[in-house]
PDB file of C-alpha atoms and ligand atoms in Angstrom:
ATOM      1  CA  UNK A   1      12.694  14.134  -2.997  1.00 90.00           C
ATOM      2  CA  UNK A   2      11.721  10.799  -3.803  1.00 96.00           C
ATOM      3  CA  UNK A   3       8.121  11.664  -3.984  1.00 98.00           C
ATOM      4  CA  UNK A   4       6.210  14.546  -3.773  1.00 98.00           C
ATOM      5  CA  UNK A   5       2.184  14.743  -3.224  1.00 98.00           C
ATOM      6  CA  UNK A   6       1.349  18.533  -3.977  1.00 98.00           C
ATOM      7  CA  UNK A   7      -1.922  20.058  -3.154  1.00 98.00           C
ATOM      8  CA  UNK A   8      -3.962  16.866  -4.393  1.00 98.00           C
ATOM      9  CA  UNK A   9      -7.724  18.180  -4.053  1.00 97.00           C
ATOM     10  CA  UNK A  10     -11.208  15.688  -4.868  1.00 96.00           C
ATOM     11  CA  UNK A  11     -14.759  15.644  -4.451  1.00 95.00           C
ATOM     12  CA  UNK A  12     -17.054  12.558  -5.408  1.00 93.00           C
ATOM     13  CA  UNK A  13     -19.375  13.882  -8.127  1.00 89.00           C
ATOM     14  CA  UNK A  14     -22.720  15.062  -6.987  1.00 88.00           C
ATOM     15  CA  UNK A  15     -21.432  15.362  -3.353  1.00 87.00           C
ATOM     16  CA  UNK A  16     -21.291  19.121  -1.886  1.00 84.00           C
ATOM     17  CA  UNK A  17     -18.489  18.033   0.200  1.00 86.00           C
ATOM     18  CA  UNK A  18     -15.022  17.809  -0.315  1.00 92.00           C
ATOM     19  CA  UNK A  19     -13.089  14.484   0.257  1.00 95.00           C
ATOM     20  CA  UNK A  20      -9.735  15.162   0.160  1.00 97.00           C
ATOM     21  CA  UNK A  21      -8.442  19.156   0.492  1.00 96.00           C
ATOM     22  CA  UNK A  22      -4.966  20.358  -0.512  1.00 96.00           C
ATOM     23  CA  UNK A  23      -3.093  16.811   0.424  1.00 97.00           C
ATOM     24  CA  UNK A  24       0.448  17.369   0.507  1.00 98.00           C
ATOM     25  CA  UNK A  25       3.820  15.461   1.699  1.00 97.00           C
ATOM     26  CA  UNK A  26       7.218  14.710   0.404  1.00 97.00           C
ATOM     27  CA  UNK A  27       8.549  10.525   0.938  1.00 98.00           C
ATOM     28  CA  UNK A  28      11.891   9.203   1.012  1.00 97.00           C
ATOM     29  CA  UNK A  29      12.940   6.306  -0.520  1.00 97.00           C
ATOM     30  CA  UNK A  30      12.481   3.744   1.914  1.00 96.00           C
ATOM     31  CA  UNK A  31       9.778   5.489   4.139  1.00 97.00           C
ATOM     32  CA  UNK A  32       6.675   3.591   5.990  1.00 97.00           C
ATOM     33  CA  UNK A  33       4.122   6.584   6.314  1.00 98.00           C
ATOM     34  CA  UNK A  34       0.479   5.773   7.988  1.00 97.00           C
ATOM     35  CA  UNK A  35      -1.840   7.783   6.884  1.00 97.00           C
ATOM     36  CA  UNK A  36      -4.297   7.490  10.325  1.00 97.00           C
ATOM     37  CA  UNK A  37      -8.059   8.677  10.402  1.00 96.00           C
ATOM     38  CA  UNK A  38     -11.636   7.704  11.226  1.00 95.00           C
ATOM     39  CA  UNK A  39     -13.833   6.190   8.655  1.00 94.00           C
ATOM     40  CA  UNK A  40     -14.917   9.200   6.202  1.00 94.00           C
ATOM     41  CA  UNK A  41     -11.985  11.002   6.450  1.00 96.00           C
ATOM     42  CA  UNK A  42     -10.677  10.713   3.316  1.00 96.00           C
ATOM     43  CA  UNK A  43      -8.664   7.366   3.741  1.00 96.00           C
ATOM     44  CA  UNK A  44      -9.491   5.566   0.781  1.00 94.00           C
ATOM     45  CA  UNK A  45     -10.109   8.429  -1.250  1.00 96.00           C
ATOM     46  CA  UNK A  46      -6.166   9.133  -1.415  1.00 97.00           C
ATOM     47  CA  UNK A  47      -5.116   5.471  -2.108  1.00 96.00           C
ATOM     48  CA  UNK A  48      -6.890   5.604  -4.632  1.00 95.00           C
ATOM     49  CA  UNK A  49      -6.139   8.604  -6.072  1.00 97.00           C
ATOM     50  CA  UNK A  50      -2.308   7.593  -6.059  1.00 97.00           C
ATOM     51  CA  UNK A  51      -3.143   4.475  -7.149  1.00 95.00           C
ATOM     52  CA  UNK A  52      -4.669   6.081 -10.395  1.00 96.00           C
ATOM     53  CA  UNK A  53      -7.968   4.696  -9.902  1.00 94.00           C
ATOM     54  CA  UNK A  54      -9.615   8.371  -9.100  1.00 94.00           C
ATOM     55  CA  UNK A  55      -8.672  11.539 -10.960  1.00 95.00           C
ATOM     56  CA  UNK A  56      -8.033  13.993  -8.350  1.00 95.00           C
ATOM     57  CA  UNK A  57      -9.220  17.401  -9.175  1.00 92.00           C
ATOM     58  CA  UNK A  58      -5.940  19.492  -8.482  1.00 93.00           C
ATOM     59  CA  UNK A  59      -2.775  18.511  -7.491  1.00 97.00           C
ATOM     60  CA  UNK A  60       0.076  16.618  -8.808  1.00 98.00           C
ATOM     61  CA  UNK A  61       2.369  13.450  -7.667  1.00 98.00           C
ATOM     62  CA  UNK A  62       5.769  12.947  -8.797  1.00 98.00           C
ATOM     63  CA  UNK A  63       7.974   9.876  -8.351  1.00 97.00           C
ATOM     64  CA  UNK A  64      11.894  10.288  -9.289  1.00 95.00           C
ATOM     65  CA  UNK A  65      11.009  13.340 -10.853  1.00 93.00           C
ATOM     66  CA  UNK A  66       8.860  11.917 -13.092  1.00 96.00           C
ATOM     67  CA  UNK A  67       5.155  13.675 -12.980  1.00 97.00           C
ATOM     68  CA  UNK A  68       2.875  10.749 -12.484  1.00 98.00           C
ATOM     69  CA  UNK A  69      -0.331  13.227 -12.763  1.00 97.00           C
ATOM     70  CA  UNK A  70      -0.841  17.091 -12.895  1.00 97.00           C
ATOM     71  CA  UNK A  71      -3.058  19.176 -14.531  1.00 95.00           C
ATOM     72  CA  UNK A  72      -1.911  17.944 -17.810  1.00 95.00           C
ATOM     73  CA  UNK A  73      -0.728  14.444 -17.211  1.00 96.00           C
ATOM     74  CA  UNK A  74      -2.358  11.595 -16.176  1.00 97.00           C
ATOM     75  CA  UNK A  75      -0.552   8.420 -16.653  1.00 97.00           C
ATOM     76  CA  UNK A  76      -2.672   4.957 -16.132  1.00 96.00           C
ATOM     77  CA  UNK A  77      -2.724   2.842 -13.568  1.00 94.00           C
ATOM     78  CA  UNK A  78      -0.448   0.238 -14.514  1.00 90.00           C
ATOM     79  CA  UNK A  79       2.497   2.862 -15.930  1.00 93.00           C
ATOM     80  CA  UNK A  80       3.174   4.257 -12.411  1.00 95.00           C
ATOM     81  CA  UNK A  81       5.061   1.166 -10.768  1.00 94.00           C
ATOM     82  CA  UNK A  82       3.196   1.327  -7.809  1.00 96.00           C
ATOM     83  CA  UNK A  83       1.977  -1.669  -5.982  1.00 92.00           C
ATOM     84  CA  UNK A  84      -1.649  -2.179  -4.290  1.00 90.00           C
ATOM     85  CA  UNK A  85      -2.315  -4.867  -1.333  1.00 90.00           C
ATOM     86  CA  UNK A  86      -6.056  -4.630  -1.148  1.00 86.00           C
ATOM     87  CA  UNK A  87      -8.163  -5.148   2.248  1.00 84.00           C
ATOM     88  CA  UNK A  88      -8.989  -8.671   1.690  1.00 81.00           C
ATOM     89  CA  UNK A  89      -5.863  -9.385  -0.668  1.00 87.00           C
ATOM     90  CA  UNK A  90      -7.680 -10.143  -3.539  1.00 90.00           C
ATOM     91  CA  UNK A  91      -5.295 -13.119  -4.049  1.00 94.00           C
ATOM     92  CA  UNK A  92      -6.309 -15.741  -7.214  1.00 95.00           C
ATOM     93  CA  UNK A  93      -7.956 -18.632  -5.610  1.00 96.00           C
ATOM     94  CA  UNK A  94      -7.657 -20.409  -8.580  1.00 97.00           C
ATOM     95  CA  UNK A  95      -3.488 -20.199  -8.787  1.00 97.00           C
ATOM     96  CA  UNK A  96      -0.936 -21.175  -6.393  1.00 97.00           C
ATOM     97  CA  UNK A  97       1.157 -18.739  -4.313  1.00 97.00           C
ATOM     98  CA  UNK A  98       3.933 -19.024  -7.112  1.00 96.00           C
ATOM     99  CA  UNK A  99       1.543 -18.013  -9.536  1.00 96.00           C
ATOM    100  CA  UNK A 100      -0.237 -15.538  -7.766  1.00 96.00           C
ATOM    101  CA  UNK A 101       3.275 -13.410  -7.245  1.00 95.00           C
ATOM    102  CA  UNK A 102       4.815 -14.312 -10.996  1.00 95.00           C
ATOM    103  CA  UNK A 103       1.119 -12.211 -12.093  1.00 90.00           C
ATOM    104  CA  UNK A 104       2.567  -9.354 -12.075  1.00 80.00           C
ATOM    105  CA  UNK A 105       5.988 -10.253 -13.889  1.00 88.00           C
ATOM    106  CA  UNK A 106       4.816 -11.955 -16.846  1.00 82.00           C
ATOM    107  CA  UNK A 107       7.333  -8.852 -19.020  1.00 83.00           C
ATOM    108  CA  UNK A 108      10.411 -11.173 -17.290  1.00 87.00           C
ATOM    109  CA  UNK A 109      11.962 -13.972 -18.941  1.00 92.00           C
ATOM    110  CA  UNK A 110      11.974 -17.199 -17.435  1.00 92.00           C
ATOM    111  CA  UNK A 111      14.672 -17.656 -15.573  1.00 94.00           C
ATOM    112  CA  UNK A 112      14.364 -13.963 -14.020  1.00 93.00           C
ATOM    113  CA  UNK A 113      10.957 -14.652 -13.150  1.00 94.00           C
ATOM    114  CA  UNK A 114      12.272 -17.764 -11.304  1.00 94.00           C
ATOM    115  CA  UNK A 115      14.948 -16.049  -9.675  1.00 95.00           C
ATOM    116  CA  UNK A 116      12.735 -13.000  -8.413  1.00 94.00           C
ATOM    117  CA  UNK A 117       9.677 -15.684  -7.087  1.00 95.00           C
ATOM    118  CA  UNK A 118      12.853 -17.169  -4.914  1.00 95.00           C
ATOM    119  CA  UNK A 119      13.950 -13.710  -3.573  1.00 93.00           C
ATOM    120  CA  UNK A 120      10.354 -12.719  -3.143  1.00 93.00           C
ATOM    121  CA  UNK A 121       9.270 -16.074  -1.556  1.00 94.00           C
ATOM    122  CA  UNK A 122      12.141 -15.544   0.833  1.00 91.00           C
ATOM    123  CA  UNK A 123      11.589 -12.054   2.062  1.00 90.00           C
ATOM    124  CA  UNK A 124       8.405 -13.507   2.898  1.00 90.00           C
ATOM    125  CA  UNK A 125       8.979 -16.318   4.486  1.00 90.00           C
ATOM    126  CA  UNK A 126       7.137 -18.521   2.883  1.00 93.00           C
ATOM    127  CA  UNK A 127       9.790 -20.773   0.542  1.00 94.00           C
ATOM    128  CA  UNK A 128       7.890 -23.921   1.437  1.00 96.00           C
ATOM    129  CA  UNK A 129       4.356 -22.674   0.451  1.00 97.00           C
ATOM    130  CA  UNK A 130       5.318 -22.202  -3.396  1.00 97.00           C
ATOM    131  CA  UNK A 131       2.606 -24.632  -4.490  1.00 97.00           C
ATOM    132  CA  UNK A 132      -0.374 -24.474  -2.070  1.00 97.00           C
ATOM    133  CA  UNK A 133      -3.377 -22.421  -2.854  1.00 97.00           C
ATOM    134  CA  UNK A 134      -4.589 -19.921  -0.794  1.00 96.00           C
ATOM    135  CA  UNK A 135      -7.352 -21.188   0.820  1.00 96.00           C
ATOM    136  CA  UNK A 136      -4.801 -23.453   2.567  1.00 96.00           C
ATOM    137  CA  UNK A 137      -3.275 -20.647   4.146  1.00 94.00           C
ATOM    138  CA  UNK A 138      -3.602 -18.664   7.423  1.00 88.00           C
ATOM    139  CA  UNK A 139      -4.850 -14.573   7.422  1.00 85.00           C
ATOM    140  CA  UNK A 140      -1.250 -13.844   8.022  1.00 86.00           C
ATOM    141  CA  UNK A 141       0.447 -15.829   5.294  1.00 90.00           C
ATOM    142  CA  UNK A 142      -2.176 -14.504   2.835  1.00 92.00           C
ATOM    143  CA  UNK A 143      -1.037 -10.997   3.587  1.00 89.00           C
ATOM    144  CA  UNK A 144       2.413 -12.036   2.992  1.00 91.00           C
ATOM    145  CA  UNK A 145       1.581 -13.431  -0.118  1.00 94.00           C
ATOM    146  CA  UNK A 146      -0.472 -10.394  -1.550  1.00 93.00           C
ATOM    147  CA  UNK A 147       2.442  -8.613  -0.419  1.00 92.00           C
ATOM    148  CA  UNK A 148       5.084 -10.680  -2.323  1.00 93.00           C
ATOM    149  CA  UNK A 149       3.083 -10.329  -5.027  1.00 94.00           C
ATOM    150  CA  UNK A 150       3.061  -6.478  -4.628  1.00 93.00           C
ATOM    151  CA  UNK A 151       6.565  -6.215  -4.080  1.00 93.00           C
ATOM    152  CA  UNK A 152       7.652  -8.664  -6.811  1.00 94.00           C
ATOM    153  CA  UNK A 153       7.958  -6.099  -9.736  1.00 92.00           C
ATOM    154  CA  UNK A 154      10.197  -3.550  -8.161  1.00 92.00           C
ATOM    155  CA  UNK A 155       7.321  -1.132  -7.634  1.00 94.00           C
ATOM    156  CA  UNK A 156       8.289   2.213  -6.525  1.00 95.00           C
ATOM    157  CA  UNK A 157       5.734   2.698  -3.903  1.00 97.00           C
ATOM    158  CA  UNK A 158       3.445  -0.339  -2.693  1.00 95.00           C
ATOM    159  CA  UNK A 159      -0.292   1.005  -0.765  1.00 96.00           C
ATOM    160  CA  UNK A 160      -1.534  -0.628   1.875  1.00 94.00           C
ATOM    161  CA  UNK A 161      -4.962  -0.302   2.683  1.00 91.00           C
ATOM    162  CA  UNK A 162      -6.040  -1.440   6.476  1.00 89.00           C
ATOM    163  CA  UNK A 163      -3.899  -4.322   6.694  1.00 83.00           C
ATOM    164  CA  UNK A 164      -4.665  -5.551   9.660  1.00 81.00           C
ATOM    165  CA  UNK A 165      -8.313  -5.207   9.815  1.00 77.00           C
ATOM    166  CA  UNK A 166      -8.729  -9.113   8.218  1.00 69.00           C
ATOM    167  CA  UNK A 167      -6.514 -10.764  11.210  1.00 71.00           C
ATOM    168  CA  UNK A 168      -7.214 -11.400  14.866  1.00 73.00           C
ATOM    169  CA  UNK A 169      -6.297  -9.017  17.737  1.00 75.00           C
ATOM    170  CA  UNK A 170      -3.489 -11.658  18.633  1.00 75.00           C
ATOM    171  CA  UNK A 171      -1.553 -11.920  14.858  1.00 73.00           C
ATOM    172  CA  UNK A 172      -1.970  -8.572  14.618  1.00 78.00           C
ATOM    173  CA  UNK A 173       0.882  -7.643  17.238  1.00 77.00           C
ATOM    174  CA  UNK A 174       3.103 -10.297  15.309  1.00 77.00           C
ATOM    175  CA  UNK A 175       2.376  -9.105  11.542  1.00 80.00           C
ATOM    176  CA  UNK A 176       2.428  -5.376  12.198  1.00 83.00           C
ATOM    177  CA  UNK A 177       6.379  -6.398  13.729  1.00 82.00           C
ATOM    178  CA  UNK A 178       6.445  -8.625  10.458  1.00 83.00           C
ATOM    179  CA  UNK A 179       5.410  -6.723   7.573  1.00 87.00           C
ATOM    180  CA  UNK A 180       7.535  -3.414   8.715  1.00 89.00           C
ATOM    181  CA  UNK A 181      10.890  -6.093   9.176  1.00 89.00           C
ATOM    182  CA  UNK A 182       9.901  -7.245   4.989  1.00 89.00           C
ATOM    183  CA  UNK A 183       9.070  -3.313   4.494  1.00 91.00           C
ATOM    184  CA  UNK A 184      12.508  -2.163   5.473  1.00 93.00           C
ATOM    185  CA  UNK A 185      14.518  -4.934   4.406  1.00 90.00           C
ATOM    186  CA  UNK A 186      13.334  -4.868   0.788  1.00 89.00           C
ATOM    187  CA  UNK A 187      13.800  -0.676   0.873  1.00 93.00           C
ATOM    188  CA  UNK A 188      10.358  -0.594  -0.163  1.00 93.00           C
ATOM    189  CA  UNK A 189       8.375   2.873   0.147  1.00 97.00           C
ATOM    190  CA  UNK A 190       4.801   2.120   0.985  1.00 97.00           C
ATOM    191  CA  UNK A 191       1.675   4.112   2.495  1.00 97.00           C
ATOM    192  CA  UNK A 192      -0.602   2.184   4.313  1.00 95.00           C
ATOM    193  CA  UNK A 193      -4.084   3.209   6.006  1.00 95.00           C
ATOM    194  CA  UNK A 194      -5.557   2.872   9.042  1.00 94.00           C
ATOM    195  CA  UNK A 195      -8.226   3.837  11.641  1.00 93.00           C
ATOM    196  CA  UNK A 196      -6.194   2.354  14.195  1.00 91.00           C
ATOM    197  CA  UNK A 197      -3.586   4.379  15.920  1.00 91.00           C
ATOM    198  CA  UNK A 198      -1.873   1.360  17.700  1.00 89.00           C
ATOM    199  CA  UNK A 199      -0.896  -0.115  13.885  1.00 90.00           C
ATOM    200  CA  UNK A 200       0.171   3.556  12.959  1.00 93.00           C
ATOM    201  CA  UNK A 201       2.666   3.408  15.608  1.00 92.00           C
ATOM    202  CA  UNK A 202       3.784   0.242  15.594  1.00 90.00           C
ATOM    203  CA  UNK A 203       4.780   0.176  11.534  1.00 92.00           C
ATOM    204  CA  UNK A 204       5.457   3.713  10.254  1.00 95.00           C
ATOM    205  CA  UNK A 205       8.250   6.226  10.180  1.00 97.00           C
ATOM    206  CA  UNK A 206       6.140   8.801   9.972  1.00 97.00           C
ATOM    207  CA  UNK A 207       2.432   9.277  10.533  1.00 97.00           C
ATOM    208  CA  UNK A 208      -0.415  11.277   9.036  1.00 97.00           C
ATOM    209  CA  UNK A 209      -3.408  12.291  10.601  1.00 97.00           C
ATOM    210  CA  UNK A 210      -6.373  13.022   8.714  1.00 97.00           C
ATOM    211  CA  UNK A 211      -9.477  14.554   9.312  1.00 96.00           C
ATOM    212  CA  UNK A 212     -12.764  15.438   7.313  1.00 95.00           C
ATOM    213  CA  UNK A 213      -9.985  15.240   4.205  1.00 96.00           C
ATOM    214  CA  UNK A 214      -7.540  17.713   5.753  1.00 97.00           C
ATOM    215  CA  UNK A 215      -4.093  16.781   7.473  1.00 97.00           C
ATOM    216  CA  UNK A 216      -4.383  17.325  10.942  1.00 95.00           C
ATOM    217  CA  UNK A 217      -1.140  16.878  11.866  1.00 95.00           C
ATOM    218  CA  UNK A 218       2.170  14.911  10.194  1.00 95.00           C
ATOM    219  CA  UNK A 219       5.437  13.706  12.211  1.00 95.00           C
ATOM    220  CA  UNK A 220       7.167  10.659  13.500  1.00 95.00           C
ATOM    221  CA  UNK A 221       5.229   8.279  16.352  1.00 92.00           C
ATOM    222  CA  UNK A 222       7.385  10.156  18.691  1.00 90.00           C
ATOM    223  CA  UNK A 223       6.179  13.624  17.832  1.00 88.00           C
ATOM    224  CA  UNK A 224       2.432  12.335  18.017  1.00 85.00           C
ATOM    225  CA  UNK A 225       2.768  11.233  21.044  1.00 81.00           C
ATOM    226  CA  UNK A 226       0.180  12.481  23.392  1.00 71.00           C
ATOM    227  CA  UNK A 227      -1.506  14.408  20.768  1.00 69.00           C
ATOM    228  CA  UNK A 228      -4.660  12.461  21.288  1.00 59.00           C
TER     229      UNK A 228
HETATM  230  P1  ADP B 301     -12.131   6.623   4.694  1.00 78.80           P
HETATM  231  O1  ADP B 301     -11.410   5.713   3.759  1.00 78.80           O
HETATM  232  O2  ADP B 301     -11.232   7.391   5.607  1.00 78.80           O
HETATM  233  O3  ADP B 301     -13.215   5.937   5.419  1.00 78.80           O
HETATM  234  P2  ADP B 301     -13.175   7.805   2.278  1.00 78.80           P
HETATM  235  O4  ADP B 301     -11.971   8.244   1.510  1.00 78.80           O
HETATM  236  O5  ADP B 301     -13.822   6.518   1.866  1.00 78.80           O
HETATM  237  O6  ADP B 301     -12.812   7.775   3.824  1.00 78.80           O
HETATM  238  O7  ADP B 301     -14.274   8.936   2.224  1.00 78.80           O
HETATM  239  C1  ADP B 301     -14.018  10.330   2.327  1.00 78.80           C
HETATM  240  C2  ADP B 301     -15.327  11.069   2.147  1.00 78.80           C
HETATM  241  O8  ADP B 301     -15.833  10.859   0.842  1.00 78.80           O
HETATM  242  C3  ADP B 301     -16.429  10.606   3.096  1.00 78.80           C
HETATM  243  O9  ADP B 301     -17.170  11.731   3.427  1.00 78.80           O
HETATM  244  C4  ADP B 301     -17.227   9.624   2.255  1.00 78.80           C
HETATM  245  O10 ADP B 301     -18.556   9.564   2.671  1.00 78.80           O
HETATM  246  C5  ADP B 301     -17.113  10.238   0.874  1.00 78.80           C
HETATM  247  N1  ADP B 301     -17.160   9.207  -0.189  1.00 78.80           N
HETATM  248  C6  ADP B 301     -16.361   8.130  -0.314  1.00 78.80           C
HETATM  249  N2  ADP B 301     -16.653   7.406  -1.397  1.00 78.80           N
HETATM  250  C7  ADP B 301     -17.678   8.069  -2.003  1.00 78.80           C
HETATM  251  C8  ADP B 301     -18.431   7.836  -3.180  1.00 78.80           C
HETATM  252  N3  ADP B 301     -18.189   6.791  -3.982  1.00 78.80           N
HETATM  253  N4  ADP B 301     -19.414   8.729  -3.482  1.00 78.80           N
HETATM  254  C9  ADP B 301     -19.645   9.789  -2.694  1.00 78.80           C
HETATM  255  N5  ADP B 301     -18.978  10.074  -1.579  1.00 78.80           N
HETATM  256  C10 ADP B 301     -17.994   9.216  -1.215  1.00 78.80           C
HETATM  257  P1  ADP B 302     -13.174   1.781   3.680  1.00 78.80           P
HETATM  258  O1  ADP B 302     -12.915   3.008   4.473  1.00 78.80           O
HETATM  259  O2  ADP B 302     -12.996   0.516   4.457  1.00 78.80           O
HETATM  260  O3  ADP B 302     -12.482   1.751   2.367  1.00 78.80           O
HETATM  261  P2  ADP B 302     -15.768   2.903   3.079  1.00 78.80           P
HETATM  262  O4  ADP B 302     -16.888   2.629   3.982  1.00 78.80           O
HETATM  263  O5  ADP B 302     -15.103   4.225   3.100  1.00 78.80           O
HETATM  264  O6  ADP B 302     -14.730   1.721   3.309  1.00 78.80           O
HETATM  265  O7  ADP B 302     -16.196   2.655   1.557  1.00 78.80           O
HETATM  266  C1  ADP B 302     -16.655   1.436   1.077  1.00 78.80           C
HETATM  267  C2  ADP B 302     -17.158   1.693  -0.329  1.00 78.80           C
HETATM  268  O8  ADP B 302     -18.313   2.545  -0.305  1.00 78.80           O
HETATM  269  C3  ADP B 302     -16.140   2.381  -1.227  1.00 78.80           C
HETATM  270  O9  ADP B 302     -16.207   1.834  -2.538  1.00 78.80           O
HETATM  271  C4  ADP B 302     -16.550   3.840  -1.233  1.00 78.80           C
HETATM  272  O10 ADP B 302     -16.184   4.459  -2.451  1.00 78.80           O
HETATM  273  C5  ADP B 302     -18.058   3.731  -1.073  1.00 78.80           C
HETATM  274  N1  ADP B 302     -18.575   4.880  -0.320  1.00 78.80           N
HETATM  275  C6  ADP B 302     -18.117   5.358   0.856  1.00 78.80           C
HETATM  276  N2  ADP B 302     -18.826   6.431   1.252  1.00 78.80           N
HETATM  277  C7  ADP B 302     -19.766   6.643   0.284  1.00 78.80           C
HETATM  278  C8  ADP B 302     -20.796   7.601   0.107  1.00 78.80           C
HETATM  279  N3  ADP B 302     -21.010   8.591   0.970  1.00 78.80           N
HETATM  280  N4  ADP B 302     -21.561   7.500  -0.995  1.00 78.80           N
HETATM  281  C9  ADP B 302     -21.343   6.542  -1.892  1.00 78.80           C
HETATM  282  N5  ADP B 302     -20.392   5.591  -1.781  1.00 78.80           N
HETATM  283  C10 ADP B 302     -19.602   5.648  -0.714  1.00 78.80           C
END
């Protein structure tokens, strides 16, 4: 299996409650999964944990059999090749697209750098927009640059987290069609959030439903159909 979330557990200190209970689901290479919920239901709380900026209590994720954190392994945040498009896309305002996605490359040589910004820029749509800034871009073609710039190093696994809740009700039926055409075409596994069902079933493969930090239920748009 590609990747494997086992029994990842977390409460926020000082809290009697428990965030996140015995998460656990396998990915394939490739896969779109929504993880689906109401605000408080744990949401965040496993982005982040994946992400490597929370320590879960229990649990363990693996990624090409490689353990990326058990009970005796934790590695860091930037050692896990895993991506992170943020809410608001916490692009640079002070560098251009081009520089924004060649951030995260800066191990690349030159000409591989400029090679990968091309391919990147491409997949994205956005080959003309190499040098404006990103206050002189729309919502959408912000998101497509945080997600160039997510995508550009070859992570293994790029999170989402509510992508759509920045853009209008009207761009949102054209990114959502968008941003799964870029997911699948660049083979890219990525979880994204969401507290909106119509997004869940528009983008992923397969969709999990969380509530008060439990899995509810997990299966493909089809099989949740009617469930609610
Ligand atoms: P969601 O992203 O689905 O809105 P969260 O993962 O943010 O849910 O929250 C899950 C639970 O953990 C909620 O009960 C929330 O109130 C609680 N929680 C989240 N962040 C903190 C925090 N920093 N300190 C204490 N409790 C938190
Ligand atoms: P979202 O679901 O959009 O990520 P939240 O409302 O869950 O937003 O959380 C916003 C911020 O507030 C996060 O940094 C989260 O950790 C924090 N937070 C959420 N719930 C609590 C809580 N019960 N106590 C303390 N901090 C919290």
């Amino acid at each position: 299996m590609f990747i494997s979330i086992k029994n990842v557990c977390f409460s926020y200190p000082n809290t009697e409650s428990v965030a996140l209970d015995q998460f656990s689901m396998n990915i394939e290479k490739g896969e779109v999964i929504s993880i689906l919920g109401r605000s408080g239901s744990g949401k965040s709380t496993i982005l982040r944990i994946l992400a490597g900026l929370e320590k879960s209590t229990n649990g363990s994720l693996t990624i090409q059999d490689e353990i990326v954190f058990d009970d005796n392994t934790f590695l860091q945040p930037e050692k896990r090749g895993i991506g992170m498009v943020f809410q608001d896309y916490a692009l640079f305002p002070h560098m251009t697209v081009g520089e924004n996605i060649l951030f995260g490359l800066f191990q690349l040589k030159k000409v591989q750098k400029k090679k990968r910004l091309k391919e990147v820029l491409e997949l994205v749509e956005l080959e003309d927009y190499e040098k404006r800034y990103p206050h002189q871009l729309s919502g959408g073609q912000q998101q497509r640059v945080a997600i160039a710039r997510a995508i550009a190093p070859n992570p293994h696994l790029i999170l989402l987290d509510e992508p759509f809740s920045n853009l209008d009700a009207e761009l949102q039926v054209k990114i959502r069609k968008d941003l799964r055409e870029i997911l699948k075409k660049a083979n890219i596994t990525s979880i994204f959030v969401t507290h909106d069902e119509n997004d869940a079933h528009a983008l992923a493969d397969r969709i999990v439903k969380l509530k008060d930090g439990c899995i509810d239920l997990i299966g493909s748009p089809c099989d949740l159909l009617g469930t609610t």
